[in-house]
XYZ file of N, CA and C in Angstrom:
519
model
N 107.714 66.933 104.650
C 108.044 65.769 103.855
C 107.261 65.833 102.550
N 107.934 65.604 101.459
C 107.312 65.666 100.141
C 106.450 64.440 99.916
N 105.316 64.657 99.271
C 104.441 63.552 98.896
C 104.776 63.121 97.477
N 104.389 61.888 97.124
C 104.651 61.397 95.779
C 104.025 62.270 94.707
N 102.935 62.954 95.055
C 102.248 63.761 94.057
C 102.899 65.125 93.852
N 103.874 65.492 94.701
C 104.553 66.773 94.537
C 105.343 66.798 93.242
N 105.372 67.954 92.612
C 106.141 68.123 91.382
C 107.448 68.799 91.748
N 108.547 68.239 91.281
C 109.861 68.779 91.578
C 110.414 69.463 90.336
N 110.851 70.692 90.496
C 111.428 71.422 89.361
C 112.819 70.879 89.064
N 113.134 70.789 87.803
C 114.451 70.336 87.363
C 115.160 71.525 86.741
N 116.374 71.856 87.190
C 117.089 72.995 86.613
C 117.303 72.819 85.118
N 117.320 73.927 84.387
C 117.556 73.870 82.942
C 118.876 73.181 82.642
N 118.873 72.386 81.585
C 120.108 71.751 81.140
C 120.381 70.404 81.757
N 119.551 69.913 82.699
C 119.843 68.629 83.312
C 119.174 67.463 82.597
N 118.184 67.745 81.758
C 117.532 66.683 81.011
C 117.959 66.785 79.560
N 118.631 65.766 79.103
C 119.001 65.738 77.694
C 118.211 64.629 77.041
N 117.623 64.954 75.931
C 116.826 63.966 75.228
C 116.969 64.163 73.732
N 116.580 63.153 73.019
C 116.608 63.203 71.575
C 115.172 63.155 71.075
N 114.798 64.141 70.264
C 113.433 64.216 69.748
C 113.298 63.413 68.470
N 112.128 62.819 68.300
C 111.808 62.018 67.130
C 110.543 62.569 66.480
N 110.691 63.615 65.659
C 109.508 64.139 64.969
C 109.033 63.172 63.890
N 107.776 63.283 63.532
C 107.208 62.371 62.532
C 107.761 62.617 61.136
N 108.445 63.738 60.936
C 108.990 64.057 59.611
C 110.288 63.306 59.291
N 110.870 62.630 60.277
C 112.134 61.923 60.040
C 111.926 60.676 59.191
N 112.783 60.472 58.180
C 112.739 59.199 57.455
C 113.176 58.075 58.404
N 112.717 56.864 58.147
C 112.972 55.752 59.068
C 114.459 55.506 59.307
N 115.321 55.679 58.307
C 116.752 55.449 58.545
C 117.303 56.448 59.546
N 116.779 57.674 59.573
C 117.214 58.666 60.563
C 116.662 58.332 61.946
N 115.442 57.802 61.996
C 114.868 57.363 63.268
C 115.765 56.276 63.869
N 116.142 55.297 63.051
C 116.991 54.202 63.529
C 118.340 54.735 63.996
N 118.948 55.611 63.223
C 120.256 56.172 63.583
C 120.184 56.934 64.905
N 119.181 57.774 65.066
C 119.025 58.524 66.319
C 118.765 57.592 67.491
N 117.928 56.579 67.260
C 117.607 55.644 68.328
C 118.854 54.885 68.761
N 119.659 54.444 67.788
C 120.906 53.742 68.121
C 121.830 54.619 68.950
N 121.909 55.911 68.623
C 122.746 56.837 69.387
C 122.307 56.866 70.845
N 121.003 56.900 71.070
C 120.489 56.909 72.441
C 120.720 55.566 73.122
N 120.430 54.485 72.433
C 120.581 53.151 73.007
C 122.016 52.882 73.445
N 122.975 53.344 72.680
C 124.382 53.112 73.015
C 124.790 53.765 74.326
N 123.989 54.709 74.830
C 124.295 55.358 76.113
C 124.148 54.402 77.291
N 123.409 53.310 77.125
C 123.243 52.358 78.231
C 123.971 51.032 77.962
N 124.720 50.982 76.894
C 125.465 49.772 76.544
C 126.935 49.924 76.913
N 127.685 48.856 77.060
C 127.333 47.457 76.857
C 126.478 46.936 78.012
N 125.839 45.801 77.773
C 124.989 45.178 78.779
C 124.937 43.678 78.549
N 124.678 42.961 79.628
C 124.463 41.517 79.536
C 122.977 41.209 79.432
N 122.160 42.077 80.044
C 120.718 41.868 80.066
C 120.032 43.176 79.681
N 118.998 43.070 78.867
C 118.225 44.237 78.463
C 116.753 43.961 78.717
N 116.129 44.832 79.516
C 114.681 44.784 79.705
C 114.051 45.776 78.740
N 113.108 45.301 77.963
C 112.322 46.141 77.067
C 110.944 46.221 77.719
N 110.653 47.359 78.319
C 109.396 47.530 79.046
C 108.517 48.482 78.249
N 107.473 47.925 77.681
C 106.570 48.687 76.821
C 105.254 47.915 76.758
N 104.171 48.493 77.265
C 102.920 47.743 77.266
C 102.436 47.365 75.868
N 102.907 48.078 74.850
C 102.429 47.844 73.485
C 103.487 47.246 72.560
N 104.594 46.769 73.108
C 105.685 46.265 72.268
C 105.275 45.047 71.445
N 104.322 44.284 71.909
C 103.869 43.126 71.143
C 102.587 43.420 70.371
N 102.299 44.689 70.168
C 101.132 45.115 69.396
C 101.650 45.923 68.217
N 101.493 45.417 67.023
C 102.042 46.075 65.837
C 101.324 47.367 65.482
N 100.372 47.790 66.270
C 99.714 49.058 66.019
C 98.649 49.014 64.944
N 98.307 47.850 64.484
C 97.219 47.713 63.536
C 97.595 47.886 62.080
N 98.517 48.777 61.769
C 98.830 49.078 60.370
C 99.839 48.103 59.769
N 100.857 47.748 60.541
C 101.913 46.886 60.016
C 101.583 45.421 60.254
N 102.050 44.577 59.362
C 101.889 43.154 59.617
C 102.903 42.762 60.692
N 102.620 41.712 61.468
C 103.488 41.329 62.583
C 104.945 41.073 62.192
N 105.196 40.484 61.034
C 106.571 40.181 60.628
C 107.363 41.462 60.379
N 106.773 42.428 59.679
C 107.454 43.701 59.417
C 107.695 44.456 60.710
N 106.686 44.498 61.557
C 106.813 45.200 62.836
C 107.923 44.582 63.691
N 107.937 43.252 63.825
C 108.980 42.590 64.621
C 110.361 42.886 64.049
N 110.482 42.913 62.735
C 111.750 43.268 62.097
C 112.163 44.693 62.424
N 111.209 45.599 62.463
C 111.516 46.991 62.812
C 111.986 47.118 64.258
N 111.325 46.423 65.179
C 111.745 46.461 66.586
C 113.147 45.886 66.720
N 113.396 44.760 66.065
C 114.721 44.144 66.105
C 115.774 45.099 65.539
N 115.450 45.777 64.454
C 116.388 46.749 63.870
C 116.717 47.866 64.855
N 115.709 48.352 65.552
C 115.945 49.421 66.522
C 116.831 48.951 67.676
N 116.728 47.694 68.045
C 117.491 47.159 69.181
C 118.836 46.547 68.781
N 119.193 46.609 67.508
C 120.391 45.945 66.990
C 121.663 46.187 67.809
N 122.020 47.420 68.184
C 123.275 47.582 68.938
C 123.307 46.767 70.232
N 122.168 46.614 70.882
C 122.121 45.824 72.114
C 122.107 44.334 71.807
N 121.362 43.947 70.787
C 121.202 42.525 70.484
C 122.499 41.850 70.053
N 123.429 42.635 69.587
C 124.717 42.059 69.163
C 125.486 41.469 70.334
N 125.223 41.953 71.564
C 126.053 41.514 72.681
C 125.306 41.037 73.917
N 124.033 41.347 74.076
C 123.346 40.941 75.302
C 123.158 39.428 75.343
N 123.124 38.918 76.551
C 122.906 37.484 76.744
C 121.424 37.185 76.953
N 120.679 38.190 77.448
C 119.261 37.985 77.712
C 118.485 39.259 77.409
N 117.347 39.081 76.733
C 116.395 40.159 76.513
C 115.112 39.752 77.218
N 114.636 40.630 78.086
C 113.386 40.388 78.794
C 112.385 41.422 78.292
N 111.341 40.939 77.646
C 110.315 41.815 77.088
C 109.134 41.810 78.050
N 108.868 42.967 78.641
C 107.728 43.112 79.549
C 106.661 43.857 78.766
N 105.527 43.211 78.578
C 104.508 43.698 77.644
C 103.130 43.674 78.270
N 102.200 44.276 77.566
C 100.789 44.198 77.930
C 100.116 43.194 77.021
N 99.049 43.620 76.394
C 98.281 42.736 75.518
C 99.051 42.468 74.224
N 99.323 41.202 73.915
C 100.053 40.899 72.675
C 99.120 40.766 71.470
N 99.644 41.088 70.316
C 98.949 40.814 69.053
C 99.483 39.485 68.544
N 98.603 38.664 68.039
C 98.988 37.323 67.595
C 100.120 37.376 66.568
N 101.136 36.564 66.794
C 102.233 36.433 65.851
C 103.451 37.283 66.149
N 103.277 38.425 66.798
C 104.408 39.342 67.012
C 105.484 38.685 67.872
N 105.077 38.027 68.937
C 106.045 37.380 69.838
C 106.920 36.377 69.078
N 106.307 35.537 68.264
C 107.065 34.526 67.527
C 108.028 35.162 66.522
N 107.556 36.178 65.801
C 108.429 36.857 64.843
C 109.572 37.580 65.561
N 109.284 38.205 66.684
C 110.324 38.918 67.431
C 111.376 37.936 67.949
N 110.933 36.816 68.478
C 111.868 35.782 68.952
C 112.750 35.297 67.810
N 112.134 35.041 66.670
C 112.878 34.574 65.489
C 113.908 35.604 65.031
N 113.486 36.869 64.963
C 114.386 37.921 64.477
C 115.549 38.164 65.427
N 115.296 38.098 66.721
C 116.384 38.263 67.697
C 117.367 37.104 67.558
N 116.861 35.895 67.369
C 117.744 34.733 67.177
C 118.584 34.871 65.910
N 118.032 35.462 64.873
C 118.808 35.704 63.654
C 119.933 36.712 63.909
N 119.670 37.677 64.781
C 120.669 38.696 65.100
C 121.770 38.121 65.987
N 121.365 37.298 66.971
C 122.333 36.720 67.897
C 121.718 35.441 68.455
N 122.139 34.316 67.958
C 121.541 33.031 68.331
C 121.796 32.656 69.786
N 122.737 33.336 70.431
C 123.042 33.032 71.833
C 122.216 33.854 72.815
N 121.407 34.760 72.321
C 120.589 35.605 73.192
C 119.341 34.857 73.634
N 119.154 34.773 74.937
C 117.938 34.195 75.509
C 116.852 35.279 75.480
N 115.654 34.922 75.076
C 114.540 35.868 75.025
C 113.445 35.381 75.965
N 113.031 36.260 76.870
C 111.952 35.948 77.797
C 110.849 36.980 77.617
N 109.615 36.546 77.814
C 108.463 37.440 77.747
C 107.710 37.369 79.065
N 107.351 38.535 79.589
C 106.582 38.611 80.831
C 105.459 39.613 80.641
N 104.261 39.199 80.993
C 103.123 40.110 80.916
C 103.167 41.005 82.145
N 103.241 42.310 81.896
C 103.271 43.275 82.989
C 101.866 43.623 83.452
N 101.758 44.074 84.679
C 100.492 44.528 85.222
C 100.645 45.977 85.653
N 99.577 46.711 85.445
C 99.535 48.089 85.925
C 100.770 48.873 85.504
N 101.066 48.833 84.229
C 102.214 49.588 83.727
C 101.773 50.434 82.547
N 102.411 51.560 82.415
C 102.120 52.432 81.289
C 103.401 52.992 80.678
N 104.434 53.133 81.477
C 105.677 53.747 81.019
C 106.445 52.805 80.111
N 107.384 53.405 79.367
C 108.206 52.649 78.429
C 109.677 52.921 78.736
N 110.416 51.850 78.964
C 111.826 51.977 79.317
C 112.638 50.886 78.638
N 113.905 51.179 78.416
C 114.908 50.173 78.098
C 115.876 50.195 79.268
N 116.072 49.049 79.898
C 116.877 48.972 81.115
C 118.013 47.993 80.884
N 119.235 48.488 81.013
C 120.424 47.664 80.824
C 120.967 47.230 82.178
N 121.091 45.933 82.363
C 121.686 45.349 83.567
C 121.069 45.875 84.862
N 119.786 46.218 84.807
C 119.070 46.710 85.991
C 119.789 47.890 86.640
N 120.462 48.697 85.811
C 121.203 49.830 86.382
C 121.190 51.089 85.520
N 121.008 50.964 84.218
C 121.017 52.121 83.312
C 119.724 52.117 82.510
N 119.123 53.312 82.358
C 117.766 53.371 81.821
C 117.622 54.451 80.756
N 116.936 54.080 79.677
C 116.431 55.050 78.704
C 114.926 55.127 78.889
N 114.410 56.346 78.938
C 112.970 56.582 79.026
C 112.467 56.916 77.625
N 111.407 56.243 77.203
C 110.827 56.489 75.883
C 109.431 57.070 76.067
N 109.151 58.157 75.353
C 107.824 58.768 75.441
C 106.818 58.102 74.523
N 107.241 57.162 73.727
C 106.342 56.491 72.796
C 106.634 55.006 72.823
N 105.665 54.232 72.409
C 105.857 52.792 72.303
C 106.572 52.477 70.993
N 107.152 51.299 70.933
C 107.814 50.880 69.695
C 106.847 50.925 68.517
N 105.578 50.645 68.770
C 104.631 50.633 67.658
C 104.259 52.034 67.182
N 104.770 53.075 67.826
C 104.488 54.450 67.411
C 105.737 55.214 66.991
N 106.909 54.627 67.124
C 108.129 55.341 66.775
C 108.118 55.664 65.270
N 108.392 56.898 64.972
C 108.355 57.366 63.595
C 106.966 57.780 63.142
N 105.949 57.455 63.952
C 104.564 57.789 63.605
C 103.996 58.884 64.505
N 104.527 58.987 65.716
C 104.101 59.997 66.681
C 105.335 60.720 67.194
N 105.204 61.998 67.479
C 106.327 62.734 68.051
C 106.612 62.198 69.449
N 107.863 62.097 69.797
C 108.251 61.671 71.132
C 109.733 61.880 71.337
N 110.172 61.666 72.552
C 111.585 61.798 72.871
C 112.079 60.531 73.567
N 113.391 60.367 73.537
C 114.073 59.312 74.275
C 115.136 60.011 75.099
N 115.219 59.655 76.380
C 116.209 60.327 77.229
C 116.848 59.338 78.198
N 118.104 59.595 78.488
C 118.836 58.832 79.484
C 118.372 59.306 80.857
N 118.011 58.387 81.726
C 117.569 58.749 83.072
C 118.804 58.898 83.944
N 119.048 60.117 84.396
C 120.218 60.394 85.223
C 119.853 60.805 86.640
N 118.650 61.305 86.853
C 118.208 61.713 88.181
C 118.147 60.479 89.090
N 118.818 60.541 90.231
C 118.930 59.378 91.113
C 117.586 58.896 91.641
N 116.698 59.829 91.991
C 115.377 59.431 92.480
C 114.562 58.752 91.389
N 114.575 59.338 90.189
C 113.852 58.729 89.071
C 114.403 57.352 88.761
N 115.727 57.243 88.717
C 116.374 55.975 88.415
C 115.991 54.914 89.448
N 116.037 55.270 90.724
C 115.674 54.322 91.780
C 114.222 53.880 91.638
N 113.333 54.802 91.318
C 111.928 54.456 91.150
C 111.706 53.523 89.973
N 112.388 53.785 88.873
C 112.248 52.936 87.681
C 112.817 51.551 87.957
N 113.967 51.486 88.605
C 114.562 50.179 88.898
C 113.689 49.387 89.870
N 113.018 50.081 90.784
C 112.054 49.423 91.675
C 110.893 48.852 90.856
N 110.442 49.600 89.848
C 109.367 49.131 88.970
C 109.818 47.916 88.156
N 111.062 47.911 87.700
C 111.593 46.746 86.975
C 111.539 45.527 87.881
N 111.929 45.696 89.123
C 111.911 44.584 90.074
C 110.475 44.095 90.311
N 109.516 45.012 90.352
C 108.116 44.620 90.526
C 107.630 43.822 89.312
N 107.967 44.300 88.119
C 107.494 43.660 86.893
C 108.209 42.351 86.589
N 109.507 42.278 86.965
C 110.296 41.084 86.661
C 111.330 40.901 87.768
N 110.918 40.280 88.882
C 111.838 40.113 90.018
C 113.064 39.287 89.648
N 114.172 39.626 90.284
C 115.396 38.856 90.086
C 115.186 37.461 90.656
N 115.578 36.465 89.903
C 115.518 35.093 90.389
C 116.932 34.584 90.542
N 117.177 33.936 91.634
C 118.512 33.380 91.884
C 118.666 32.106 91.063
N 119.858 31.935 90.443
C 120.076 30.712 89.637
C 120.083 29.465 90.466
């Protein structure tokens, strides 16, 4: 029986990802990100799981940073009914600016914030069924090299969806 610590080899060609080198101009970063994001759309609910999503990274002011995050999420924000942001330590002001910017994009979108515990990974999860894995936080996109990939491996997907449930359990209406 395999242990959780075992490493499983993945055959060549089964992982497709989009690389984001630091040399890309921001409009190309946004275009590439939108291409990846559209792989999990359409959706009614989007979980943004990133321990640093509410931390502007120190260099940007909170309003500019929130606008950049909203710009990156634009294809989803046009149609989702709910955005759930699972975050770690917030920087003052980012939450309010992000809420405002999402409302400007789609006034019918409900925005919820949940402080995550014991999390490090970064994911975008559509309808608790489709997942993009991000190697960098929103506050590092365009500043650090990283990739974004659609999670297709069934075991990985099940594990991530279990983590989503741990961080933000489904509540019955």
